Amino acid sequence: MKTILTGLRANSVFTIGNYLGALLPMVRLAKEHSGDYHVNLFVPDLHSLISEVDGGDLQANIMQSIKFYIAAGLPLNDNVHVYRQSRVPAHSELCWILNCVATMGEMNRMTQYKEKSEGKASVNVGIFDYPVLMAGDILLYSAEYIPVGEDQFQHIELARNLATRFNNRYGEVFTVPVSTAEQVKFMGVADGIRIRDLLNPEKKMSKSTKAENSKIMLDDTPEKAAKKIMSATTDSLGKIKFDMFNQPGVSNLLQIEALVSGVPLQDVVSTWAGETKYGDLKKKVASSVSGMLSEFQVRIEKSTEEQVYELLEKGEEYANRVANAKLLEVQKAVGLR
Ligand code: AQP
């Protein structure tokens, strides 16, 4: 059976960017394909350490992330596997082996590394290296489909390059994930999804951005979320049009409205074509987002610790079995066994 895999870092509560760009597409794929694919949704807790985290918060965030998966509608059947990365030591060992296949040149080109390190006096090595750990996360499970937001596409390409280079050097060990163009087709979206920062729509919305009003968190009260949308940056052109280049703020609102309401973007865009009042658009998006959050938060309340531990026990047994078998193949191929 083929594998679909994704992870969301548990360094803080998720934004609606994480939710709309990665979690919801994954849940939709799990609903459609978990009859005939393995679906791995894991907590990349080792990746969380690239941001400064408090140990106590991290544990709470890990547990909360899994409740988010359940609340987002993840089907809980035998082909769906939920696990914590740090409970599967093969991830760390494969990362080291792949570090010796990756080159400084390609790592230096990673846009996320450049963005996350920009303007910082000191940058931890994890921020530089995490795409290699991510490649291992994917290759250990022979995953072909990796639904992620557009910001992670370059890392999927890196995983493909590392797998191909390793196979050429040591023999056919890894399944090469499909190209990002095919990933997008499989996800059923026209392009990669990138929800923008509400205050600075040139940038993507990120959990770690300091400005509170730049992002909507999944635990924001519906009222707070609505206020953030009402204060989103737009422009002075006075026409509602989808044009990410010239009108990123307005286009971001249209994109959020489409994803939250489940209406195709084209239809949302034509509904608003010719309209000029940004306030009306904001009111509509604020109402859709706050409605979505209210429903989501009710579902979170219903998911229990017992459900989470039961999922993890089953998922981590499966993940260790599959990952250890692949790691042994790798160790044999490079001559460590
Ligand atoms: N703005 C976004 N729009 C669409 N998708 C997004 N993702 C992140 N931001 C957006 C997708 O969410 C998944 C999990 O992301 P992650 O936390 O593992 O890494 P990230 O890309 O670094 O996310 P953030 O929110 O920007 O985190 P911080 O601020 O902590 O670095 C991925 O599939 C990602 O594409």
mmCIF file of C-alpha atoms and ligand atoms in Angstrom:
data_model
loop_
_atom_site.group_PDB
_atom_site.id
_atom_site.type_symbol
_atom_site.label_atom_id
_atom_site.label_comp_id
_atom_site.label_asym_id
_atom_site.label_seq_id
_atom_site.Cartn_x
_atom_site.Cartn_y
_atom_site.Cartn_z
ATOM 1 C CA MET A 1 0.000 0.000 0.000
ATOM 2 C CA LYS A 2 1.235 3.492 -0.790
ATOM 3 C CA THR A 3 1.708 6.066 1.963
ATOM 4 C CA ILE A 4 0.465 9.637 2.392
ATOM 5 C CA LEU A 5 2.338 11.484 5.133
ATOM 6 C CA THR A 6 2.467 14.884 6.753
ATOM 7 C CA GLY A 7 3.481 16.507 10.043
ATOM 8 C CA LEU A 8 2.789 19.823 11.771
ATOM 9 C CA ARG A 9 5.307 21.207 14.236
ATOM 10 C CA ALA A 10 3.925 21.452 17.755
ATOM 11 C CA ASN A 11 5.936 24.519 18.797
ATOM 12 C CA SER A 12 2.718 26.427 19.459
ATOM 13 C CA VAL A 13 -1.006 26.306 18.751
ATOM 14 C CA PHE A 14 -1.637 26.107 14.976
ATOM 15 C CA THR A 15 -2.638 29.090 12.877
ATOM 16 C CA ILE A 16 -5.448 28.902 10.331
ATOM 17 C CA GLY A 17 -2.564 28.836 7.801
ATOM 18 C CA ASN A 18 -1.400 25.473 9.161
ATOM 19 C CA TYR A 19 -5.010 24.336 9.349
ATOM 20 C CA LEU A 20 -6.134 25.352 5.861
ATOM 21 C CA GLY A 21 -2.782 24.704 4.152
ATOM 22 C CA ALA A 22 -1.885 21.317 5.589
ATOM 23 C CA LEU A 23 -4.200 19.813 8.205
ATOM 24 C CA LEU A 24 -7.506 20.053 6.329
ATOM 25 C CA PRO A 25 -6.067 18.798 3.001
ATOM 26 C CA MET A 26 -4.515 15.853 4.901
ATOM 27 C CA VAL A 27 -7.780 15.038 6.634
ATOM 28 C CA ARG A 28 -9.617 15.200 3.306
ATOM 29 C CA LEU A 29 -7.077 12.828 1.731
ATOM 30 C CA ALA A 30 -7.343 10.502 4.733
ATOM 31 C CA LYS A 31 -11.125 10.399 4.313
ATOM 32 C CA GLU A 32 -10.814 9.679 0.587
ATOM 33 C CA HIS A 33 -7.892 7.241 0.595
ATOM 34 C CA SER A 34 -7.414 5.539 3.954
ATOM 35 C CA GLY A 35 -9.157 2.438 2.587
ATOM 36 C CA ASP A 36 -6.244 1.753 0.256
ATOM 37 C CA TYR A 37 -3.318 3.919 1.476
ATOM 38 C CA HIS A 38 -1.441 4.215 4.736
ATOM 39 C CA VAL A 39 -2.039 7.689 6.136
ATOM 40 C CA ASN A 40 0.693 8.897 8.525
ATOM 41 C CA LEU A 41 0.006 12.091 10.430
ATOM 42 C CA PHE A 42 2.831 12.665 12.871
ATOM 43 C CA VAL A 43 3.936 15.235 15.418
ATOM 44 C CA PRO A 44 7.417 16.438 14.376
ATOM 45 C CA ASP A 45 8.385 17.186 17.968
ATOM 46 C CA LEU A 46 12.134 17.167 17.205
ATOM 47 C CA HIS A 47 11.483 19.867 14.613
ATOM 48 C CA SER A 48 9.758 21.922 17.319
ATOM 49 C CA LEU A 49 13.125 22.475 18.982
ATOM 50 C CA ILE A 50 14.365 24.705 16.154
ATOM 51 C CA SER A 51 12.188 27.403 17.756
ATOM 52 C CA GLU A 52 12.703 28.340 21.394
ATOM 53 C CA VAL A 53 10.221 26.255 23.325
ATOM 54 C CA ASP A 54 9.487 25.742 26.966
ATOM 55 C CA GLY A 55 9.560 22.015 27.831
ATOM 56 C CA GLY A 56 6.240 22.101 29.678
ATOM 57 C CA ASP A 57 4.549 23.977 26.850
ATOM 58 C CA LEU A 58 5.937 21.531 24.307
ATOM 59 C CA GLN A 59 4.338 18.524 25.995
ATOM 60 C CA ALA A 60 1.023 20.360 26.250
ATOM 61 C CA ASN A 61 1.251 21.448 22.600
ATOM 62 C CA ILE A 62 2.022 17.903 21.444
ATOM 63 C CA MET A 63 -1.096 16.578 23.145
ATOM 64 C CA GLN A 64 -3.148 19.492 21.876
ATOM 65 C CA SER A 65 -1.951 18.978 18.273
ATOM 66 C CA ILE A 66 -3.306 15.460 18.314
ATOM 67 C CA LYS A 67 -6.621 16.732 19.627
ATOM 68 C CA PHE A 68 -6.566 19.184 16.696
ATOM 69 C CA TYR A 69 -6.078 16.287 14.267
ATOM 70 C CA ILE A 70 -9.095 14.528 15.751
ATOM 71 C CA ALA A 71 -11.190 17.710 15.822
ATOM 72 C CA ALA A 72 -10.318 18.372 12.160
ATOM 73 C CA GLY A 73 -12.085 15.109 11.338
ATOM 74 C CA LEU A 74 -9.220 12.628 10.916
ATOM 75 C CA PRO A 75 -10.785 9.196 10.391
ATOM 76 C CA LEU A 76 -9.501 6.873 13.119
ATOM 77 C CA ASN A 77 -9.214 3.570 11.271
ATOM 78 C CA ASP A 78 -6.429 0.956 11.123
ATOM 79 C CA ASN A 79 -4.636 2.541 8.162
ATOM 80 C CA VAL A 80 -4.337 5.942 9.863
ATOM 81 C CA HIS A 81 -1.181 6.216 11.978
ATOM 82 C CA VAL A 82 -0.541 9.021 14.473
ATOM 83 C CA TYR A 83 2.866 9.146 16.182
ATOM 84 C CA ARG A 84 5.445 11.411 17.770
ATOM 85 C CA GLN A 85 8.681 11.690 15.824
ATOM 86 C CA SER A 86 10.901 11.545 18.926
ATOM 87 C CA ARG A 87 9.364 8.182 19.882
ATOM 88 C CA VAL A 88 10.807 6.692 16.681
ATOM 89 C CA PRO A 89 14.607 7.008 17.042
ATOM 90 C CA ALA A 90 15.181 5.903 13.424
ATOM 91 C CA HIS A 91 14.336 9.501 12.341
ATOM 92 C CA SER A 92 17.411 10.910 14.074
ATOM 93 C CA GLU A 93 19.748 8.222 12.780
ATOM 94 C CA LEU A 94 18.551 8.532 9.203
ATOM 95 C CA CYS A 95 18.974 12.299 9.467
ATOM 96 C CA TRP A 96 22.684 11.838 10.191
ATOM 97 C CA ILE A 97 23.153 9.461 7.266
ATOM 98 C CA LEU A 98 21.307 11.836 4.914
ATOM 99 C CA ASN A 99 23.400 14.760 6.235
ATOM 100 C CA CYS A 100 26.319 12.968 4.655
ATOM 101 C CA VAL A 101 24.491 12.876 1.312
ATOM 102 C CA ALA A 102 23.187 16.485 1.329
ATOM 103 C CA THR A 103 25.475 19.292 0.189
ATOM 104 C CA MET A 104 26.064 22.719 1.746
ATOM 105 C CA GLY A 105 25.241 24.307 -1.628
ATOM 106 C CA GLU A 106 21.702 22.904 -1.789
ATOM 107 C CA MET A 107 21.046 23.523 1.910
ATOM 108 C CA ASN A 108 22.137 27.141 1.590
ATOM 109 C CA ARG A 109 19.488 27.627 -1.095
ATOM 110 C CA MET A 110 16.554 26.745 1.190
ATOM 111 C CA THR A 111 14.219 29.723 1.315
ATOM 112 C CA GLN A 112 12.781 28.767 4.706
ATOM 113 C CA TYR A 113 16.294 28.797 6.182
ATOM 114 C CA LYS A 114 16.928 32.239 4.728
ATOM 115 C CA GLU A 115 13.584 33.558 6.001
ATOM 116 C CA LYS A 116 13.832 32.016 9.466
ATOM 117 C CA SER A 117 17.412 33.226 9.986
ATOM 118 C CA GLU A 118 17.008 36.689 8.459
ATOM 119 C CA GLY A 119 18.063 39.482 10.795
ATOM 120 C CA LYS A 120 19.011 37.116 13.639
ATOM 121 C CA ALA A 121 22.397 37.565 15.309
ATOM 122 C CA SER A 122 22.649 33.869 16.063
ATOM 123 C CA VAL A 123 20.902 30.973 14.287
ATOM 124 C CA ASN A 124 20.783 27.399 15.564
ATOM 125 C CA VAL A 125 22.069 24.611 13.297
ATOM 126 C CA GLY A 126 18.666 22.909 13.506
ATOM 127 C CA ILE A 127 17.110 25.714 11.444
ATOM 128 C CA PHE A 128 19.661 24.981 8.737
ATOM 129 C CA ASP A 129 19.408 21.207 8.920
ATOM 130 C CA TYR A 130 15.721 20.520 9.567
ATOM 131 C CA PRO A 131 14.912 19.927 5.879
ATOM 132 C CA VAL A 132 17.239 16.884 6.028
ATOM 133 C CA LEU A 133 15.439 15.561 9.097
ATOM 134 C CA MET A 134 12.209 16.178 7.162
ATOM 135 C CA ALA A 135 13.553 14.188 4.189
ATOM 136 C CA GLY A 136 14.189 11.296 6.588
ATOM 137 C CA ASP A 137 10.666 11.647 8.038
ATOM 138 C CA ILE A 138 9.322 11.042 4.536
ATOM 139 C CA LEU A 139 11.766 8.441 3.211
ATOM 140 C CA LEU A 140 11.596 6.130 6.250
ATOM 141 C CA TYR A 141 7.977 5.363 5.367
ATOM 142 C CA SER A 142 8.391 5.311 1.562
ATOM 143 C CA ALA A 143 5.789 8.073 1.430
ATOM 144 C CA GLU A 144 4.912 9.253 -2.069
ATOM 145 C CA TYR A 145 2.349 11.909 -1.230
ATOM 146 C CA ILE A 146 3.133 14.653 1.275
ATOM 147 C CA PRO A 147 0.380 17.268 1.567
ATOM 148 C CA VAL A 148 2.046 20.469 2.806
ATOM 149 C CA GLY A 149 1.633 24.190 2.331
ATOM 150 C CA GLU A 150 3.445 25.914 -0.517
ATOM 151 C CA ASP A 151 6.276 27.054 1.795
ATOM 152 C CA GLN A 152 7.400 23.437 2.175
ATOM 153 C CA PHE A 153 7.534 22.525 -1.537
ATOM 154 C CA GLN A 154 11.260 23.208 -1.768
ATOM 155 C CA HIS A 155 11.822 20.713 1.051
ATOM 156 C CA ILE A 156 9.846 18.042 -0.787
ATOM 157 C CA GLU A 157 12.099 18.622 -3.794
ATOM 158 C CA LEU A 158 15.116 18.261 -1.477
ATOM 159 C CA ALA A 159 13.762 14.922 -0.199
ATOM 160 C CA ARG A 160 13.384 13.774 -3.821
ATOM 161 C CA ASN A 161 16.951 14.816 -4.634
ATOM 162 C CA LEU A 162 18.426 13.134 -1.563
ATOM 163 C CA ALA A 163 16.519 9.901 -2.245
ATOM 164 C CA THR A 164 17.646 9.841 -5.868
ATOM 165 C CA ARG A 165 21.277 10.635 -4.979
ATOM 166 C CA PHE A 166 21.317 7.976 -2.248
ATOM 167 C CA ASN A 167 19.811 5.369 -4.598
ATOM 168 C CA ASN A 168 22.373 6.183 -7.305
ATOM 169 C CA ARG A 169 25.213 5.898 -4.822
ATOM 170 C CA TYR A 170 24.140 2.896 -2.725
ATOM 171 C CA GLY A 171 21.407 1.035 -4.653
ATOM 172 C CA GLU A 172 17.607 1.327 -4.821
ATOM 173 C CA VAL A 173 16.628 1.749 -1.170
ATOM 174 C CA PHE A 174 14.262 4.728 -1.140
ATOM 175 C CA THR A 175 10.948 5.371 -2.820
ATOM 176 C CA VAL A 176 11.194 8.820 -4.425
ATOM 177 C CA PRO A 177 8.161 11.005 -3.496
ATOM 178 C CA VAL A 178 6.183 12.378 -6.462
ATOM 179 C CA SER A 179 7.024 15.872 -7.767
ATOM 180 C CA THR A 180 5.388 18.909 -6.204
ATOM 181 C CA ALA A 181 3.299 19.374 -9.376
ATOM 182 C CA GLU A 182 1.841 15.901 -8.836
ATOM 183 C CA GLN A 183 1.476 16.522 -5.089
ATOM 184 C CA VAL A 184 -0.731 19.519 -5.830
ATOM 185 C CA LYS A 185 -2.836 17.490 -8.258
ATOM 186 C CA PHE A 186 -3.241 14.726 -5.667
ATOM 187 C CA MET A 187 -4.231 17.294 -3.019
ATOM 188 C CA GLY A 188 -6.895 18.540 -5.413
ATOM 189 C CA VAL A 189 -5.833 22.189 -5.210
ATOM 190 C CA ALA A 190 -4.962 24.402 -8.163
ATOM 191 C CA ASP A 191 -1.691 25.553 -6.620
ATOM 192 C CA GLY A 192 0.099 25.226 -3.325
ATOM 193 C CA ILE A 193 -1.766 26.951 -0.500
ATOM 194 C CA ARG A 194 -0.148 29.951 1.204
ATOM 195 C CA ILE A 195 -2.257 31.909 3.676
ATOM 196 C CA ARG A 196 -0.760 35.373 4.143
ATOM 197 C CA ASP A 197 0.077 37.352 7.263
ATOM 198 C CA LEU A 198 -2.933 39.606 7.979
ATOM 199 C CA LEU A 199 -0.841 42.702 8.660
ATOM 200 C CA ASN A 200 1.897 42.113 6.120
ATOM 201 C CA PRO A 201 0.332 40.069 3.304
ATOM 202 C CA GLU A 202 3.622 39.934 1.421
ATOM 203 C CA LYS A 203 4.626 37.299 4.002
ATOM 204 C CA LYS A 204 3.015 33.968 4.881
ATOM 205 C CA MET A 205 1.052 33.668 8.124
ATOM 206 C CA SER A 206 3.311 31.972 10.701
ATOM 207 C CA LYS A 207 2.740 30.767 14.238
ATOM 208 C CA SER A 208 5.975 32.328 15.448
ATOM 209 C CA THR A 209 5.335 35.846 14.113
ATOM 210 C CA LYS A 210 5.249 38.121 17.163
ATOM 211 C CA ALA A 211 2.427 40.491 16.130
ATOM 212 C CA GLU A 212 -0.804 38.989 17.522
ATOM 213 C CA ASN A 213 -3.006 40.573 14.859
ATOM 214 C CA SER A 214 -0.981 39.085 12.026
ATOM 215 C CA LYS A 215 -2.295 35.576 12.580
ATOM 216 C CA ILE A 216 -5.410 33.704 13.641
ATOM 217 C CA MET A 217 -4.785 30.857 16.037
ATOM 218 C CA LEU A 218 -7.094 27.860 16.280
ATOM 219 C CA ASP A 219 -7.766 28.694 19.928
ATOM 220 C CA ASP A 220 -8.628 32.358 19.322
ATOM 221 C CA THR A 221 -12.147 33.157 20.431
ATOM 222 C CA PRO A 222 -14.426 33.700 17.424
ATOM 223 C CA GLU A 223 -14.790 37.375 18.462
ATOM 224 C CA LYS A 224 -11.036 37.891 18.623
ATOM 225 C CA ALA A 225 -10.559 36.239 15.223
ATOM 226 C CA ALA A 226 -13.266 38.454 13.709
ATOM 227 C CA LYS A 227 -11.530 41.581 15.042
ATOM 228 C CA LYS A 228 -8.220 40.472 13.536
ATOM 229 C CA ILE A 229 -9.848 40.021 10.116
ATOM 230 C CA MET A 230 -11.508 43.448 10.389
ATOM 231 C CA SER A 231 -8.082 45.022 10.978
ATOM 232 C CA ALA A 232 -6.335 43.131 8.151
ATOM 233 C CA THR A 233 -4.204 45.185 5.785
ATOM 234 C CA THR A 234 -5.743 45.702 2.329
ATOM 235 C CA ASP A 235 -4.808 48.443 -0.162
ATOM 236 C CA SER A 236 -6.060 51.732 -1.563
ATOM 237 C CA LEU A 237 -7.165 50.460 -4.986
ATOM 238 C CA GLY A 238 -10.827 50.156 -3.972
ATOM 239 C CA LYS A 239 -11.736 47.077 -6.038
ATOM 240 C CA ILE A 240 -12.187 43.494 -4.936
ATOM 241 C CA LYS A 241 -10.071 41.396 -7.224
ATOM 242 C CA PHE A 242 -7.932 38.276 -6.891
ATOM 243 C CA ASP A 243 -4.459 39.511 -7.708
ATOM 244 C CA MET A 244 -1.832 38.219 -5.269
ATOM 245 C CA PHE A 245 0.824 40.387 -6.850
ATOM 246 C CA ASN A 246 -0.864 43.800 -6.687
ATOM 247 C CA GLN A 247 -3.545 43.141 -4.050
ATOM 248 C CA PRO A 248 -2.163 40.467 -1.706
ATOM 249 C CA GLY A 249 -4.281 41.533 1.301
ATOM 250 C CA VAL A 250 -7.629 41.397 -0.527
ATOM 251 C CA SER A 251 -6.607 38.217 -2.372
ATOM 252 C CA ASN A 252 -5.673 36.601 0.938
ATOM 253 C CA LEU A 253 -9.163 37.348 2.302
ATOM 254 C CA LEU A 254 -10.770 35.840 -0.813
ATOM 255 C CA GLN A 255 -8.564 32.764 -0.473
ATOM 256 C CA ILE A 256 -9.430 32.328 3.223
ATOM 257 C CA GLU A 257 -13.142 32.722 2.455
ATOM 258 C CA ALA A 258 -12.948 30.045 -0.268
ATOM 259 C CA LEU A 259 -11.090 27.526 1.900
ATOM 260 C CA VAL A 260 -13.170 28.089 5.022
ATOM 261 C CA SER A 261 -16.521 27.980 3.226
ATOM 262 C CA GLY A 262 -15.472 25.102 0.947
ATOM 263 C CA VAL A 263 -16.527 27.088 -2.149
ATOM 264 C CA PRO A 264 -14.103 27.020 -5.142
ATOM 265 C CA LEU A 265 -11.925 30.139 -5.233
ATOM 266 C CA GLN A 266 -13.170 31.035 -8.742
ATOM 267 C CA ASP A 267 -16.755 31.162 -7.468
ATOM 268 C CA VAL A 268 -15.852 33.332 -4.476
ATOM 269 C CA VAL A 269 -13.896 35.643 -6.765
ATOM 270 C CA SER A 270 -16.799 36.017 -9.208
ATOM 271 C CA THR A 271 -19.282 36.639 -6.374
ATOM 272 C CA TRP A 272 -17.198 39.635 -5.291
ATOM 273 C CA ALA A 273 -16.168 40.852 -8.752
ATOM 274 C CA GLY A 274 -17.048 44.526 -9.250
ATOM 275 C CA GLU A 275 -17.577 45.145 -5.519
ATOM 276 C CA THR A 276 -15.602 47.937 -3.928
ATOM 277 C CA LYS A 277 -16.284 47.867 -0.190
ATOM 278 C CA TYR A 278 -13.449 46.070 1.572
ATOM 279 C CA GLY A 279 -15.409 46.374 4.849
ATOM 280 C CA ASP A 280 -18.170 44.147 3.429
ATOM 281 C CA LEU A 281 -15.670 41.514 2.334
ATOM 282 C CA LYS A 282 -13.988 41.617 5.746
ATOM 283 C CA LYS A 283 -17.353 41.198 7.520
ATOM 284 C CA LYS A 284 -18.147 38.131 5.406
ATOM 285 C CA VAL A 285 -14.723 36.543 5.981
ATOM 286 C CA ALA A 286 -14.848 37.393 9.700
ATOM 287 C CA SER A 287 -18.208 35.668 9.983
ATOM 288 C CA SER A 288 -17.026 32.554 8.081
ATOM 289 C CA VAL A 289 -13.817 32.248 10.116
ATOM 290 C CA SER A 290 -15.507 32.783 13.462
ATOM 291 C CA GLY A 291 -18.200 30.234 12.527
ATOM 292 C CA MET A 292 -15.506 27.712 11.620
ATOM 293 C CA LEU A 293 -13.620 28.332 14.875
ATOM 294 C CA SER A 294 -16.731 27.948 17.042
ATOM 295 C CA GLU A 295 -17.503 24.562 15.496
ATOM 296 C CA PHE A 296 -13.872 23.458 15.664
ATOM 297 C CA GLN A 297 -13.536 24.431 19.312
ATOM 298 C CA VAL A 298 -16.646 22.459 20.266
ATOM 299 C CA ARG A 299 -15.086 19.392 18.596
ATOM 300 C CA ILE A 300 -11.790 19.897 20.477
ATOM 301 C CA GLU A 301 -13.657 19.859 23.769
ATOM 302 C CA LYS A 302 -15.067 16.462 22.836
ATOM 303 C CA SER A 303 -11.714 14.754 22.131
ATOM 304 C CA THR A 304 -10.249 13.040 25.189
ATOM 305 C CA GLU A 305 -6.765 12.193 26.534
ATOM 306 C CA GLU A 306 -7.689 8.491 26.384
ATOM 307 C CA GLN A 307 -8.406 8.781 22.664
ATOM 308 C CA VAL A 308 -5.031 10.486 22.150
ATOM 309 C CA TYR A 309 -3.021 7.858 24.081
ATOM 310 C CA GLU A 310 -4.805 5.003 22.367
ATOM 311 C CA LEU A 311 -3.968 6.470 18.952
ATOM 312 C CA LEU A 312 -0.325 7.062 19.914
ATOM 313 C CA GLU A 313 0.211 3.578 21.284
ATOM 314 C CA LYS A 314 -1.046 1.981 18.092
ATOM 315 C CA GLY A 315 0.648 4.522 15.807
ATOM 316 C CA GLU A 316 4.066 4.377 17.466
ATOM 317 C CA GLU A 317 4.163 0.595 17.371
ATOM 318 C CA TYR A 318 3.458 0.739 13.616
ATOM 319 C CA ALA A 319 5.886 3.612 12.968
ATOM 320 C CA ASN A 320 8.806 1.921 14.768
ATOM 321 C CA ARG A 321 8.212 -1.318 12.893
ATOM 322 C CA VAL A 322 8.180 0.344 9.443
ATOM 323 C CA ALA A 323 10.943 2.862 10.163
ATOM 324 C CA ASN A 324 13.327 0.327 11.719
ATOM 325 C CA ALA A 325 12.959 -1.989 8.743
ATOM 326 C CA LYS A 326 13.807 0.839 6.328
ATOM 327 C CA LEU A 327 16.681 2.050 8.511
ATOM 328 C CA LEU A 328 18.185 -1.457 8.486
ATOM 329 C CA GLU A 329 18.062 -1.446 4.658
ATOM 330 C CA VAL A 330 19.866 1.912 4.702
ATOM 331 C CA GLN A 331 22.478 0.721 7.227
ATOM 332 C CA LYS A 332 23.168 -2.354 5.109
ATOM 333 C CA ALA A 333 23.396 -0.301 1.916
ATOM 334 C CA VAL A 334 26.002 2.104 3.337
ATOM 335 C CA GLY A 335 27.933 -0.709 5.021
ATOM 336 C CA LEU A 336 27.062 -0.054 8.667
ATOM 337 C CA ARG A 337 25.546 -3.549 8.964
HETATM 338 N N1 AQP B 1 0.623 30.378 5.950
HETATM 339 C C1 AQP B 1 0.498 29.119 5.582
HETATM 340 N N2 AQP B 1 -0.340 28.798 4.578
HETATM 341 C C2 AQP B 1 -0.483 27.505 4.195
HETATM 342 N N3 AQP B 1 0.164 26.466 4.780
HETATM 343 C C3 AQP B 1 0.999 26.761 5.796
HETATM 344 N N4 AQP B 1 1.777 25.987 6.572
HETATM 345 C C4 AQP B 1 2.449 26.763 7.444
HETATM 346 N N5 AQP B 1 2.098 28.053 7.268
HETATM 347 C C5 AQP B 1 1.213 28.084 6.239
HETATM 348 C C6 AQP B 1 1.854 24.549 6.465
HETATM 349 O O1 AQP B 1 1.564 23.999 7.758
HETATM 350 C C7 AQP B 1 2.280 22.773 7.892
HETATM 351 C C8 AQP B 1 2.942 22.722 9.226
HETATM 352 O O2 AQP B 1 3.894 23.748 9.312
HETATM 353 P P1 AQP B 1 5.037 23.676 10.377
HETATM 354 O O3 AQP B 1 4.630 24.288 11.641
HETATM 355 O O4 AQP B 1 5.528 22.303 10.495
HETATM 356 O O5 AQP B 1 6.121 24.565 9.704
HETATM 357 P P2 AQP B 1 6.090 26.015 9.203
HETATM 358 O O6 AQP B 1 5.876 25.954 7.715
HETATM 359 O O7 AQP B 1 7.354 26.627 9.684
HETATM 360 O O8 AQP B 1 4.830 26.715 9.867
HETATM 361 P P3 AQP B 1 4.746 28.128 10.555
HETATM 362 O O9 AQP B 1 3.343 28.359 10.945
HETATM 363 O O10 AQP B 1 5.398 29.164 9.711
HETATM 364 O O11 AQP B 1 5.586 27.877 11.852
HETATM 365 P P4 AQP B 1 6.727 28.703 12.518
HETATM 366 O O12 AQP B 1 6.290 30.132 12.578
HETATM 367 O O13 AQP B 1 6.828 28.113 13.859
HETATM 368 O O14 AQP B 1 7.961 28.509 11.709
HETATM 369 C C9 AQP B 1 3.248 22.674 6.708
HETATM 370 O O15 AQP B 1 2.706 21.789 5.758
HETATM 371 C C10 AQP B 1 3.269 24.073 6.171
HETATM 372 O O16 AQP B 1 3.516 24.097 4.775
#
